CSV table of C-alpha atoms in Angstrom, one decimal:
chain,number,residue,atom,x,y,z
A,18,MET,CA,122.3,137.0,127.9
A,19,ARG,CA,118.9,137.8,129.3
A,20,PRO,CA,116.4,134.9,129.3
A,21,GLN,CA,114.1,136.9,127.0
A,22,ALA,CA,116.9,137.8,124.6
A,23,PHE,CA,118.1,134.2,124.6
A,24,LEU,CA,114.5,133.0,123.8
A,25,ILE,CA,114.2,135.4,120.9
A,26,ALA,CA,117.6,134.3,119.5
A,27,PHE,CA,116.7,130.7,119.9
A,28,LEU,CA,113.4,131.1,118.1
A,29,SER,CA,115.0,133.1,115.3
A,30,THR,CA,117.6,130.4,114.8
A,31,LEU,CA,114.9,127.7,114.8
A,32,VAL,CA,112.8,129.5,112.3
A,33,ILE,CA,115.8,130.0,110.0
A,34,SER,CA,116.8,126.3,110.4
A,35,LEU,CA,113.3,125.1,109.6
A,36,GLY,CA,113.1,127.4,106.6
A,37,LEU,CA,116.4,126.1,105.2
A,38,TRP,CA,115.2,122.5,105.8
A,39,ALA,CA,111.9,123.2,104.1
A,40,VAL,CA,113.8,124.6,101.0
A,41,ALA,CA,116.1,121.6,100.9
A,42,HIS,CA,113.4,119.0,101.7
A,43,PRO,CA,110.0,120.4,100.4
A,44,SER,CA,107.1,118.1,101.3
A,45,PHE,CA,104.3,120.0,99.6
A,46,SER,CA,103.6,122.2,96.6
A,47,GLN,CA,101.2,125.1,96.1
A,48,LYS,CA,98.9,125.2,93.1
A,49,GLY,CA,100.7,126.5,90.1
A,50,GLU,CA,104.2,125.6,91.5
A,51,GLY,CA,106.5,123.4,89.4
A,52,PHE,CA,108.1,120.4,90.9
A,53,SER,CA,109.9,117.2,89.9
A,54,PHE,CA,109.7,113.6,91.0
A,55,ALA,CA,111.2,110.2,90.2
A,56,LEU,CA,109.6,107.2,88.3
A,57,ILE,CA,111.1,103.7,88.6
A,58,GLY,CA,109.8,100.1,88.2
A,59,ASP,CA,110.6,96.5,87.5
A,60,LEU,CA,113.6,96.7,89.8
A,61,PRO,CA,115.7,95.1,91.3
A,62,TYR,CA,115.6,91.6,89.8
A,63,ASP,CA,118.9,90.0,91.0
A,64,ASN,CA,121.9,90.5,93.2
A,65,ASP,CA,123.7,92.6,90.5
A,66,GLN,CA,120.7,94.8,90.2
A,67,ILE,CA,120.4,95.1,94.0
A,68,GLU,CA,123.9,96.7,94.0
A,69,LYS,CA,122.9,98.9,91.0
A,70,PHE,CA,119.6,99.8,92.8
A,71,GLY,CA,121.8,101.3,95.5
A,72,ASN,CA,123.4,103.6,93.0
A,73,LEU,CA,120.0,104.6,91.6
A,74,THR,CA,118.8,105.3,95.1
A,75,ASP,CA,121.8,107.5,95.9
A,76,GLN,CA,121.3,109.5,92.7
A,77,ILE,CA,117.6,110.0,93.4
A,78,ASN,CA,118.2,111.0,97.0
A,79,GLN,CA,120.6,113.7,95.8
A,80,SER,CA,118.2,115.0,93.1
A,81,ASP,CA,115.6,117.7,93.4
A,82,SER,CA,112.8,115.1,93.3
A,83,ARG,CA,110.0,115.6,95.8
A,84,PHE,CA,109.0,111.9,95.9
A,85,VAL,CA,109.6,108.5,94.2
A,86,VAL,CA,107.0,106.3,92.5
A,87,HIS,CA,107.8,102.6,91.9
A,88,ASP,CA,105.2,101.0,89.5
A,89,GLY,CA,105.7,97.4,90.7
A,90,ASP,CA,107.7,94.2,90.4
A,91,PHE,CA,110.5,94.4,93.0
A,92,LYS,CA,111.8,91.0,92.0
A,93,SER,CA,111.9,88.8,88.9
A,94,GLY,CA,109.1,86.5,87.7
A,95,THR,CA,111.2,83.4,88.5
A,96,ASP,CA,112.4,84.3,92.0
A,97,LEU,CA,110.8,83.1,95.2
A,98,CYS,CA,107.9,85.1,96.6
A,99,SER,CA,109.1,84.4,100.2
A,100,ASP,CA,108.7,86.5,103.3
A,101,GLU,CA,112.5,87.0,103.3
A,102,VAL,CA,112.5,88.5,99.8
A,103,PHE,CA,109.6,90.8,100.7
A,104,ALA,CA,111.5,92.0,103.8
A,105,GLN,CA,114.7,92.5,101.9
A,106,ARG,CA,113.0,94.7,99.4
A,107,LYS,CA,111.3,96.7,102.1
A,108,GLN,CA,114.8,97.3,103.5
A,109,LEU,CA,116.0,98.6,100.1
A,110,PHE,CA,113.0,100.9,99.9
A,111,ASP,CA,113.7,102.3,103.4
A,112,ARG,CA,117.0,103.7,102.0
A,113,PHE,CA,115.1,106.3,100.1
A,114,GLU,CA,115.4,109.7,101.9
A,115,LEU,CA,112.3,110.8,99.9
A,116,PRO,CA,108.8,109.6,100.2
A,117,LEU,CA,108.3,106.4,98.2
A,118,ILE,CA,104.9,105.3,96.8
A,119,TYR,CA,104.7,101.7,95.6
A,120,VAL,CA,102.0,99.8,93.7
A,121,PRO,CA,102.2,96.0,93.6
A,122,GLY,CA,103.2,94.0,90.5
A,123,ASP,CA,102.4,90.5,89.2
A,124,ASN,CA,105.7,89.2,90.4
A,125,GLU,CA,104.8,90.0,94.0
A,126,TRP,CA,101.5,88.1,94.0
A,127,THR,CA,99.6,87.2,90.8
A,128,ASP,CA,102.4,84.9,89.5
A,129,CYS,CA,103.6,83.5,92.8
A,130,TYR,CA,101.8,80.2,92.0
A,131,ARG,CA,104.7,79.3,89.8
A,132,GLU,CA,106.9,76.5,91.0
A,133,SER,CA,110.0,78.7,90.6
A,134,ASN,CA,108.3,81.3,92.8
A,135,GLY,CA,107.7,78.7,95.5
A,136,SER,CA,104.2,77.6,94.6
A,137,TYR,CA,102.5,80.2,96.8
A,138,ASP,CA,98.8,81.0,96.9
A,139,PRO,CA,98.6,84.4,95.1
A,140,LEU,CA,95.8,85.7,97.3
A,141,GLU,CA,97.9,84.9,100.4
A,142,ARG,CA,100.9,86.7,98.9
A,143,LEU,CA,98.7,89.7,98.2
A,144,GLU,CA,97.6,89.9,101.9
A,145,LYS,CA,101.3,89.6,102.9
A,146,PHE,CA,102.1,92.5,100.6
A,147,ARG,CA,99.3,94.6,102.2
A,148,ASP,CA,100.5,93.7,105.7
A,149,LEU,CA,104.1,94.7,105.0
A,150,PHE,CA,103.8,97.6,102.6
A,151,THR,CA,100.5,99.4,103.2
A,152,GLN,CA,100.5,100.0,107.0
A,153,GLY,CA,99.3,103.4,108.1
A,154,ASN,CA,98.4,106.4,105.9
A,155,GLN,CA,101.9,107.4,105.1
A,156,SER,CA,104.1,106.5,102.2
A,157,LEU,CA,107.3,104.5,102.4
A,158,GLY,CA,110.7,106.2,102.7
A,159,LYS,CA,112.5,108.0,105.5
A,160,ARG,CA,110.4,111.1,104.8
A,161,THR,CA,106.8,110.4,104.0
A,162,LEU,CA,103.8,111.8,102.3
A,163,SER,CA,100.2,111.4,103.6
A,164,LEU,CA,98.2,109.1,101.4
A,165,SER,CA,94.5,108.6,101.1
A,166,ARG,CA,93.7,104.9,100.9
A,167,GLN,CA,90.6,103.3,99.3
A,168,SER,CA,90.3,101.2,102.4
A,169,GLU,CA,89.0,104.3,104.2
A,170,ASN,CA,85.7,103.5,102.5
A,171,SER,CA,84.3,100.4,104.4
A,172,ARG,CA,82.9,99.1,101.1
A,173,PHE,CA,86.5,98.7,99.9
A,174,ALA,CA,88.2,98.0,103.2
A,175,LYS,CA,90.7,95.4,101.9
A,176,PHE,CA,92.1,97.6,99.1
A,177,ARG,CA,94.8,99.4,101.1
A,178,GLU,CA,97.2,99.4,98.2
A,179,ASN,CA,94.9,101.7,96.1
A,180,VAL,CA,96.1,105.2,97.1
A,181,ARG,CA,96.0,108.8,96.0
A,182,TRP,CA,97.7,112.1,96.9
A,183,SER,CA,97.6,115.7,95.7
A,184,TYR,CA,100.7,117.7,94.9
A,185,GLY,CA,100.5,121.1,93.2
A,186,ASP,CA,98.1,121.0,90.3
A,187,VAL,CA,98.2,117.2,90.0
A,188,LEU,CA,96.2,114.3,91.5
A,189,PHE,CA,98.2,111.1,91.7
A,190,VAL,CA,96.4,107.8,91.8
A,191,GLY,CA,97.9,104.3,92.5
A,192,LEU,CA,95.9,101.2,91.4
A,193,ASN,CA,96.4,97.5,91.8
A,194,VAL,CA,96.2,96.6,88.1
A,195,THR,CA,98.8,93.9,87.4
A,196,GLY,CA,100.3,91.9,84.6
A,197,SER,CA,99.4,88.4,83.5
A,198,ASN,CA,96.0,89.7,82.3
A,199,ASN,CA,95.3,91.3,85.6
A,200,GLY,CA,95.1,87.9,87.3
A,201,PHE,CA,92.0,87.0,85.2
A,202,GLY,CA,91.5,83.7,83.4
A,203,ARG,CA,93.7,81.3,85.3
A,204,THR,CA,91.5,79.9,88.1
A,205,PRO,CA,88.0,80.4,89.4
A,206,GLU,CA,89.4,81.8,92.7
A,207,GLY,CA,91.6,84.2,90.8
A,208,ASP,CA,88.7,85.3,88.6
A,209,ALA,CA,86.5,86.0,91.7
A,210,GLU,CA,89.3,88.1,93.1
A,211,TYR,CA,89.8,89.9,89.8
A,212,ARG,CA,86.1,90.8,89.6
A,213,GLU,CA,86.1,92.3,93.2
A,214,ARG,CA,89.3,94.2,92.6
A,215,ASN,CA,88.2,95.4,89.2
A,216,ILE,CA,85.1,97.0,90.8
A,217,ALA,CA,87.3,98.6,93.4
A,218,ASN,CA,89.8,99.9,90.8
A,219,LEU,CA,87.1,101.4,88.6
A,220,ALA,CA,85.4,103.1,91.5
A,221,TRP,CA,88.8,104.5,92.8
A,222,MET,CA,89.7,105.8,89.3
A,223,GLN,CA,86.3,107.4,88.7
A,224,GLU,CA,86.3,109.0,92.1
A,225,ALA,CA,89.7,110.5,91.4
A,226,PHE,CA,88.6,112.1,88.2
A,227,THR,CA,85.6,113.6,90.0
A,228,LEU,CA,87.8,114.9,92.8
A,229,ALA,CA,90.3,116.4,90.3
A,230,LYS,CA,87.5,118.3,88.6
A,231,GLN,CA,86.2,119.6,91.9
A,232,ASN,CA,89.7,120.7,92.9
A,233,GLY,CA,90.5,122.3,89.6
A,234,ASP,CA,93.5,120.1,89.1
A,235,ARG,CA,95.3,120.5,85.7
A,236,GLY,CA,96.4,116.9,85.6
A,237,ILE,CA,96.0,113.4,86.8
A,238,MET,CA,98.7,110.7,86.9
A,239,LEU,CA,97.6,107.1,87.2
A,240,ILE,CA,100.2,104.5,88.3
A,241,ILE,CA,99.7,100.8,87.6
A,242,GLN,CA,102.1,97.9,87.1
A,243,ALA,CA,100.6,96.2,84.1
A,244,ASN,CA,101.0,97.1,80.4
A,245,PRO,CA,97.3,97.0,79.6
A,246,ASN,CA,98.1,96.1,75.9
A,247,PHE,CA,96.5,99.1,74.2
A,248,GLU,CA,97.4,97.6,70.8
A,249,LEU,CA,95.7,94.2,71.2
A,250,GLU,CA,92.2,93.2,70.3
A,251,PRO,CA,89.7,93.1,73.2
A,252,ALA,CA,89.6,89.3,73.1
A,253,GLU,CA,93.3,89.2,73.8
A,254,ARG,CA,93.3,91.5,76.9
A,255,THR,CA,90.2,90.4,78.7
A,256,GLY,CA,91.6,91.5,82.1
A,257,PHE,CA,92.1,95.1,81.0
A,258,ASN,CA,89.1,95.9,78.8
A,259,ASP,CA,87.0,97.4,81.7
A,260,PHE,CA,89.9,99.5,82.9
A,261,LEU,CA,90.7,100.8,79.4
A,262,GLY,CA,87.1,101.6,78.6
A,263,ALA,CA,86.7,103.6,81.9
A,264,LEU,CA,90.0,105.3,81.4
A,265,GLU,CA,89.0,106.4,77.9
A,266,THR,CA,85.6,107.8,79.1
A,267,GLU,CA,87.1,109.6,82.1
A,268,THR,CA,90.0,111.1,80.0
A,269,PHE,CA,87.5,112.2,77.3
A,270,ASN,CA,85.5,114.1,79.8
A,271,PHE,CA,88.5,115.7,81.6
A,272,ARG,CA,89.9,119.0,80.4
A,273,GLY,CA,93.4,118.5,81.8
A,274,GLN,CA,96.3,116.2,81.0
A,275,VAL,CA,96.2,112.5,81.9
A,276,VAL,CA,99.3,110.4,82.2
A,277,LEU,CA,99.3,106.6,82.7
A,278,VAL,CA,102.5,105.3,84.2
A,279,HIS,CA,103.2,101.5,84.1
A,280,GLY,CA,106.0,99.0,83.8
A,281,ASP,CA,105.7,95.3,83.1
A,282,SER,CA,107.1,94.9,79.5
A,283,HIS,CA,110.4,96.6,80.3
A,284,TYR,CA,110.3,98.8,77.2
A,285,PHE,CA,110.9,102.5,77.9
A,286,ARG,CA,108.5,104.6,75.9
A,287,ILE,CA,106.4,107.7,75.9
A,288,ASP,CA,103.5,107.8,73.5
A,289,LYS,CA,99.7,108.5,73.0
A,290,PRO,CA,98.1,105.1,72.5
A,291,LEU,CA,94.6,105.7,73.9
A,292,LEU,CA,92.3,105.0,70.9
A,293,HIS,CA,88.6,105.6,71.3
A,294,PHE,CA,86.8,102.5,72.5
A,295,THR,CA,83.4,104.2,72.8
A,296,HIS,CA,83.8,107.2,70.4
A,297,GLU,CA,84.7,105.8,67.0
A,298,GLY,CA,86.0,108.0,64.3
A,299,ILE,CA,87.8,110.3,66.7
A,300,PRO,CA,91.6,110.4,66.7
A,301,PRO,CA,93.6,109.2,69.8
A,302,LEU,CA,93.1,111.4,72.8
A,303,GLU,CA,95.7,114.2,72.7
A,304,ASN,CA,95.4,114.9,76.4
A,305,PHE,CA,96.5,111.3,77.3
A,306,THR,CA,100.1,110.2,77.5
A,307,ARG,CA,101.4,106.7,78.4
A,308,VAL,CA,104.8,106.5,80.1
A,309,GLU,CA,106.5,103.1,80.5
A,310,THR,CA,109.4,103.2,83.0
A,311,PHE,CA,112.9,101.7,82.6
A,312,GLY,CA,113.0,98.1,83.9
A,313,SER,CA,115.4,95.2,84.3
A,314,PRO,CA,118.1,95.0,83.0
A,315,ASN,CA,118.2,98.8,82.8
A,316,VAL,CA,118.6,100.2,86.3
A,317,HIS,CA,117.8,103.8,85.5
A,318,TRP,CA,115.0,106.3,86.3
A,319,LEU,CA,112.8,109.0,84.8
A,320,ARG,CA,112.7,112.5,86.1
A,321,ALA,CA,109.2,113.8,85.7
A,322,THR,CA,108.5,117.5,86.0
A,323,VAL,CA,105.2,119.4,86.4
A,324,ASN,CA,105.6,122.6,84.5
A,325,ALA,CA,102.6,124.9,84.7
A,326,SER,CA,103.8,127.0,81.8
A,327,ASN,CA,103.8,123.9,79.5
A,328,PRO,CA,100.4,123.2,77.9
A,329,ASN,CA,101.3,119.5,78.2
A,330,LEU,CA,101.9,120.1,82.0
A,331,PHE,CA,104.2,117.0,82.3
A,332,GLU,CA,107.8,116.8,81.1
A,333,PHE,CA,110.0,113.7,81.2
A,334,GLU,CA,113.8,113.3,81.2
A,335,GLN,CA,115.8,110.1,81.0
A,336,MET,CA,118.2,109.8,84.0
A,337,ILE,CA,120.9,107.3,83.1
A,338,VAL,CA,122.9,106.3,86.2
A,339,ASP,CA,126.5,106.3,85.1
A,340,ALA,CA,127.6,103.5,87.4
A,341,ASN,CA,124.8,101.3,86.0
A,342,ARG,CA,125.6,101.8,82.3
A,343,SER,CA,125.9,98.6,80.3
A,344,ARG,CA,129.5,97.7,79.3
A,345,PHE,CA,128.3,98.0,75.7
A,346,SER,CA,127.3,101.7,76.2
A,347,ILE,CA,129.4,104.4,74.5
């Protein structure tokens, strides 16, 4: 074969191969294009769940998901917060073929002061989390997505865990909002950390809504670990009031759909609990949806789909991993 003919044949084969790979492994989505992704959280909590987490990982890897979002708590609230546990969980996450985006939970740092957790300094554990899980501007997983980090702004240089990424018509935003009252109300040191992080979180969320409006996005998905306790009185959720107030204001002024994904209370649900904190007499915001993911002991996942033809934009499907079914299941 002539060198020129060989080169043409080689390039043609390469283009076809890359095209097939892109179809099988899409890494981006155009405006208006539908796509699906996986939502998980509060997993794995023990050795049995580590095995089941492998089943879950395999199923997600074989799905049509574009990426995976884990909304925090990669261990139980009574297990050690040791470097070894952190490294082990990182290895589990590395088994995902897809990009994995992870936001920290209270079991990773806020609650690590507990004796059963090893009596760690929560602030030191937060820095350990940042060192291990937030390096570079790529997601976790064998294939990665590019992420924008709040730390790119020198004013918020330490908050590498606060991320966002665009996909299709949706802006995705990860925030370090954790259980145990968002780390507020236990110690003076914890309260000081909360106040600084709260300012960063509110700024990151408000900036995201502004960006989504500018980009013409039809939806925003916010991912946090904590159940912010919509149903409680303000005096009972002091660590979340600022967040909920800002969320309500931004959602009220956004024409698209807003979804808040969280874990924490291990109670799978999809509802519309955002009452008006600043606009009394108005019904709950219809363009707001709360999704709480499956969590221990249920090692399953949610398949989320962005469907441009659906006025609600977001659709959710329970994905029960057969191998992980309870022995009491029918």
